mmCIF file of C-alpha atoms in Angstrom:
data_model
loop_
_atom_site.group_PDB
_atom_site.id
_atom_site.type_symbol
_atom_site.label_atom_id
_atom_site.label_comp_id
_atom_site.label_asym_id
_atom_site.label_seq_id
_atom_site.Cartn_x
_atom_site.Cartn_y
_atom_site.Cartn_z
ATOM 1 C CA UNK G 1046 20.827 -17.505 -10.997
ATOM 2 C CA UNK G 1047 24.554 -17.294 -10.941
ATOM 3 C CA UNK G 1048 26.359 -19.554 -8.505
ATOM 4 C CA UNK G 1049 27.808 -16.514 -6.714
ATOM 5 C CA UNK G 1050 24.324 -15.409 -5.622
ATOM 6 C CA UNK G 1051 23.154 -18.828 -4.473
ATOM 7 C CA UNK G 1052 24.212 -18.261 -0.838
ATOM 8 C CA UNK G 1053 22.249 -15.017 -0.710
ATOM 9 C CA UNK G 1054 19.221 -16.708 -2.227
ATOM 10 C CA UNK G 1055 19.404 -19.704 0.116
ATOM 11 C CA UNK G 1056 20.020 -17.650 3.265
ATOM 12 C CA UNK G 1057 17.682 -14.697 2.768
ATOM 13 C CA UNK G 1058 14.634 -14.490 5.030
ATOM 14 C CA UNK G 1059 11.251 -14.858 3.380
ATOM 15 C CA UNK G 1060 10.224 -11.354 4.468
ATOM 16 C CA UNK G 1061 13.194 -9.929 2.551
ATOM 17 C CA UNK G 1062 11.728 -11.407 -0.631
ATOM 18 C CA UNK G 1063 8.329 -9.862 0.125
ATOM 19 C CA UNK G 1064 10.052 -6.499 0.624
ATOM 20 C CA UNK G 1065 12.007 -7.008 -2.607
ATOM 21 C CA UNK G 1066 8.789 -7.614 -4.552
ATOM 22 C CA UNK G 1067 7.247 -4.441 -3.152
ATOM 23 C CA UNK G 1068 10.286 -2.293 -3.911
ATOM 24 C CA UNK G 1069 10.678 -3.621 -7.430
ATOM 25 C CA UNK G 1070 7.005 -3.081 -8.171
ATOM 26 C CA UNK G 1071 7.314 0.514 -6.941
ATOM 27 C CA UNK G 1072 10.396 1.071 -9.131
ATOM 28 C CA UNK G 1073 8.524 -0.299 -12.136
ATOM 29 C CA UNK G 1074 5.495 1.872 -11.375
ATOM 30 C CA UNK G 1075 7.710 4.934 -11.064
ATOM 31 C CA UNK G 1076 9.108 4.380 -14.570
ATOM 32 C CA UNK G 1077 5.610 3.907 -16.014
ATOM 33 C CA UNK G 1078 3.810 6.627 -14.017
ATOM 34 C CA UNK G 1079 6.112 9.587 -14.512
ATOM 35 C CA UNK G 1080 3.188 12.023 -14.690
ATOM 36 C CA UNK G 1081 2.252 11.317 -11.084
ATOM 37 C CA UNK G 1082 5.459 10.486 -9.247
ATOM 38 C CA UNK G 1083 4.031 9.470 -5.891
ATOM 39 C CA UNK G 1084 6.344 6.606 -4.961
ATOM 40 C CA UNK G 1085 4.995 4.587 -2.056
ATOM 41 C CA UNK G 1086 2.408 7.275 -1.276
ATOM 42 C CA UNK G 1087 0.208 5.821 -4.016
ATOM 43 C CA UNK G 1088 -0.592 2.948 -1.653
ATOM 44 C CA UNK G 1089 -2.351 5.390 0.679
ATOM 45 C CA UNK G 1090 -4.383 6.843 -2.174
ATOM 46 C CA UNK G 1091 -5.373 3.345 -3.283
ATOM 47 C CA UNK G 1092 -6.377 2.353 0.259
ATOM 48 C CA UNK G 1093 -8.436 5.509 0.762
ATOM 49 C CA UNK G 1094 -10.047 5.062 -2.664
ATOM 50 C CA UNK G 1095 -11.010 1.468 -1.849
ATOM 51 C CA UNK G 1096 -12.091 2.331 1.716
ATOM 52 C CA UNK G 1097 -13.917 5.680 1.563
ATOM 53 C CA UNK G 1098 -14.470 7.305 4.953
ATOM 54 C CA UNK G 1099 -11.549 5.413 6.459
ATOM 55 C CA UNK G 1100 -9.585 7.144 9.195
ATOM 56 C CA UNK G 1101 -5.965 7.995 9.836
ATOM 57 C CA UNK G 1102 -5.965 5.164 12.404
ATOM 58 C CA UNK G 1103 -7.028 2.724 9.670
ATOM 59 C CA UNK G 1104 -3.937 3.730 7.671
ATOM 60 C CA UNK G 1105 -1.714 3.406 10.748
ATOM 61 C CA UNK G 1106 -3.009 -0.135 11.314
ATOM 62 C CA UNK G 1107 -2.818 -1.217 7.680
ATOM 63 C CA UNK G 1108 0.630 0.105 6.870
ATOM 64 C CA UNK G 1109 2.333 -0.192 10.249
ATOM 65 C CA UNK G 1110 3.427 3.441 10.170
ATOM 66 C CA UNK G 1111 3.397 5.862 13.077
ATOM 67 C CA UNK G 1112 0.569 8.356 13.454
ATOM 68 C CA UNK G 1113 3.070 11.143 12.820
ATOM 69 C CA UNK G 1114 4.310 9.642 9.551
ATOM 70 C CA UNK G 1115 0.769 9.026 8.326
ATOM 71 C CA UNK G 1116 -0.235 12.582 9.278
ATOM 72 C CA UNK G 1117 2.661 13.979 7.195
ATOM 73 C CA UNK G 1118 1.746 11.869 4.185
ATOM 74 C CA UNK G 1119 -1.924 12.809 4.448
ATOM 75 C CA UNK G 1120 -1.047 16.504 4.647
ATOM 76 C CA UNK G 1121 1.103 16.171 1.524
ATOM 77 C CA UNK G 1122 -1.628 14.278 -0.352
ATOM 78 C CA UNK G 1123 -4.210 16.824 0.740
ATOM 79 C CA UNK G 1124 -1.983 19.728 -0.388
ATOM 80 C CA UNK G 1125 -1.568 18.002 -3.775
ATOM 81 C CA UNK G 1126 -5.385 17.610 -3.915
ATOM 82 C CA UNK G 1127 -5.399 13.799 -4.021
ATOM 83 C CA UNK G 1128 -7.433 13.396 -0.820
ATOM 84 C CA UNK G 1129 -9.803 15.388 1.337
ATOM 85 C CA UNK G 1130 -10.703 15.098 4.978
ATOM 86 C CA UNK G 1131 -14.198 15.498 6.367
ATOM 87 C CA UNK G 1132 -14.924 15.711 10.077
ATOM 88 C CA UNK G 1133 -16.484 12.493 11.337
ATOM 89 C CA UNK G 1134 -19.960 13.470 12.630
ATOM 90 C CA UNK G 1135 -19.802 10.650 15.199
ATOM 91 C CA UNK G 1136 -16.434 11.780 16.586
ATOM 92 C CA UNK G 1137 -15.568 15.387 15.800
ATOM 93 C CA UNK G 1138 -11.898 14.806 16.721
ATOM 94 C CA UNK G 1139 -11.471 12.363 13.833
ATOM 95 C CA UNK G 1140 -11.587 12.727 10.078
ATOM 96 C CA UNK G 1141 -13.052 10.577 7.347
ATOM 97 C CA UNK G 1142 -10.762 10.361 4.333
ATOM 98 C CA UNK G 1143 -11.869 10.391 0.707
ATOM 99 C CA UNK G 1144 -10.081 10.582 -2.617
ATOM 100 C CA UNK G 1145 -10.688 13.560 -4.882
ATOM 101 C CA UNK G 1146 -11.638 13.529 -8.557
ATOM 102 C CA UNK G 1147 -7.939 13.986 -9.337
ATOM 103 C CA UNK G 1148 -7.075 10.766 -7.474
ATOM 104 C CA UNK G 1149 -10.122 8.932 -8.809
ATOM 105 C CA UNK G 1150 -8.849 9.504 -12.358
ATOM 106 C CA UNK G 1151 -5.401 8.224 -11.417
ATOM 107 C CA UNK G 1152 -6.513 4.983 -9.719
ATOM 108 C CA UNK G 1153 -7.673 3.044 -12.825
ATOM 109 C CA UNK G 1154 -4.466 3.949 -14.689
ATOM 110 C CA UNK G 1155 -2.335 2.854 -11.749
ATOM 111 C CA UNK G 1156 -4.291 -0.408 -11.423
ATOM 112 C CA UNK G 1157 -3.826 -1.191 -15.114
ATOM 113 C CA UNK G 1158 -0.069 -0.633 -14.939
ATOM 114 C CA UNK G 1159 0.081 -2.712 -11.759
ATOM 115 C CA UNK G 1160 -1.721 -5.580 -13.535
ATOM 116 C CA UNK G 1161 0.778 -5.319 -16.382
ATOM 117 C CA UNK G 1162 3.630 -5.596 -13.852
ATOM 118 C CA UNK G 1163 2.021 -8.672 -12.269
ATOM 119 C CA UNK G 1164 1.723 -10.293 -15.692
ATOM 120 C CA UNK G 1165 5.331 -9.448 -16.587
ATOM 121 C CA UNK G 1166 6.730 -10.961 -13.366
ATOM 122 C CA UNK G 1167 4.579 -14.065 -13.687
ATOM 123 C CA UNK G 1168 1.781 -13.554 -11.167
ATOM 124 C CA UNK G 1169 -1.188 -15.517 -12.501
ATOM 125 C CA UNK G 1170 -4.760 -16.359 -11.531
ATOM 126 C CA UNK G 1171 -3.400 -19.584 -10.054
ATOM 127 C CA UNK G 1172 -1.627 -17.474 -7.415
ATOM 128 C CA UNK G 1173 -4.959 -16.397 -5.843
ATOM 129 C CA UNK G 1174 -4.650 -18.904 -3.000
ATOM 130 C CA UNK G 1175 -1.102 -17.769 -2.295
ATOM 131 C CA UNK G 1176 -2.205 -14.115 -2.291
ATOM 132 C CA UNK G 1177 -5.016 -15.006 0.115
ATOM 133 C CA UNK G 1178 -2.520 -16.743 2.417
ATOM 134 C CA UNK G 1179 -0.174 -13.726 2.377
ATOM 135 C CA UNK G 1180 -3.113 -11.497 3.381
ATOM 136 C CA UNK G 1181 -3.977 -13.900 6.221
ATOM 137 C CA UNK G 1182 -0.373 -13.759 7.434
ATOM 138 C CA UNK G 1183 -0.386 -9.944 7.259
ATOM 139 C CA UNK G 1184 -3.606 -9.772 9.286
ATOM 140 C CA UNK G 1185 -2.181 -12.171 11.873
ATOM 141 C CA UNK G 1186 0.912 -9.973 12.082
ATOM 142 C CA UNK G 1187 -1.203 -6.859 12.649
ATOM 143 C CA UNK G 1188 -3.192 -8.579 15.391
ATOM 144 C CA UNK G 1189 -0.025 -9.880 17.060
ATOM 145 C CA UNK G 1190 1.493 -6.398 17.007
ATOM 146 C CA UNK G 1191 -1.669 -4.842 18.446
ATOM 147 C CA UNK G 1192 -1.779 -7.464 21.227
ATOM 148 C CA UNK G 1193 1.886 -6.887 22.084
ATOM 149 C CA UNK G 1194 1.431 -3.117 22.151
ATOM 150 C CA UNK G 1195 -1.480 -3.551 24.576
ATOM 151 C CA UNK G 1196 0.643 -5.836 26.724
ATOM 152 C CA UNK G 1197 -1.458 -8.980 26.164
#
């Protein structure tokens, strides 16, 4: 890196680098996935695909978004026929989310391009432990947030 950027590099919080990775991956994906320009909304499709019958609350907890924001995104994805909602038979006020055939065709293509990005930026199999640790930190953060919201 150039000397001029060294102060920024040395003084940037770790979380800023995590955010930077996410944004740059999304930018890369956008250039490679022009046929389905979903931006960050693809993460919701991927989550629903990997967790069939999940709920809106599951998305709120995973992505740290408000119920209102998640509801808007889900409506948009439903209108574009990427997801469908079925009433939960155990709680008729809630919905179970599923991806449609349209989304199910998109997921493998997205995953392949995402793997290509990981390879290009240097993420390797040796980084599995680091990935696991990042997930542990994210889960701890979610639990901490939930506890603070409950006043514990």
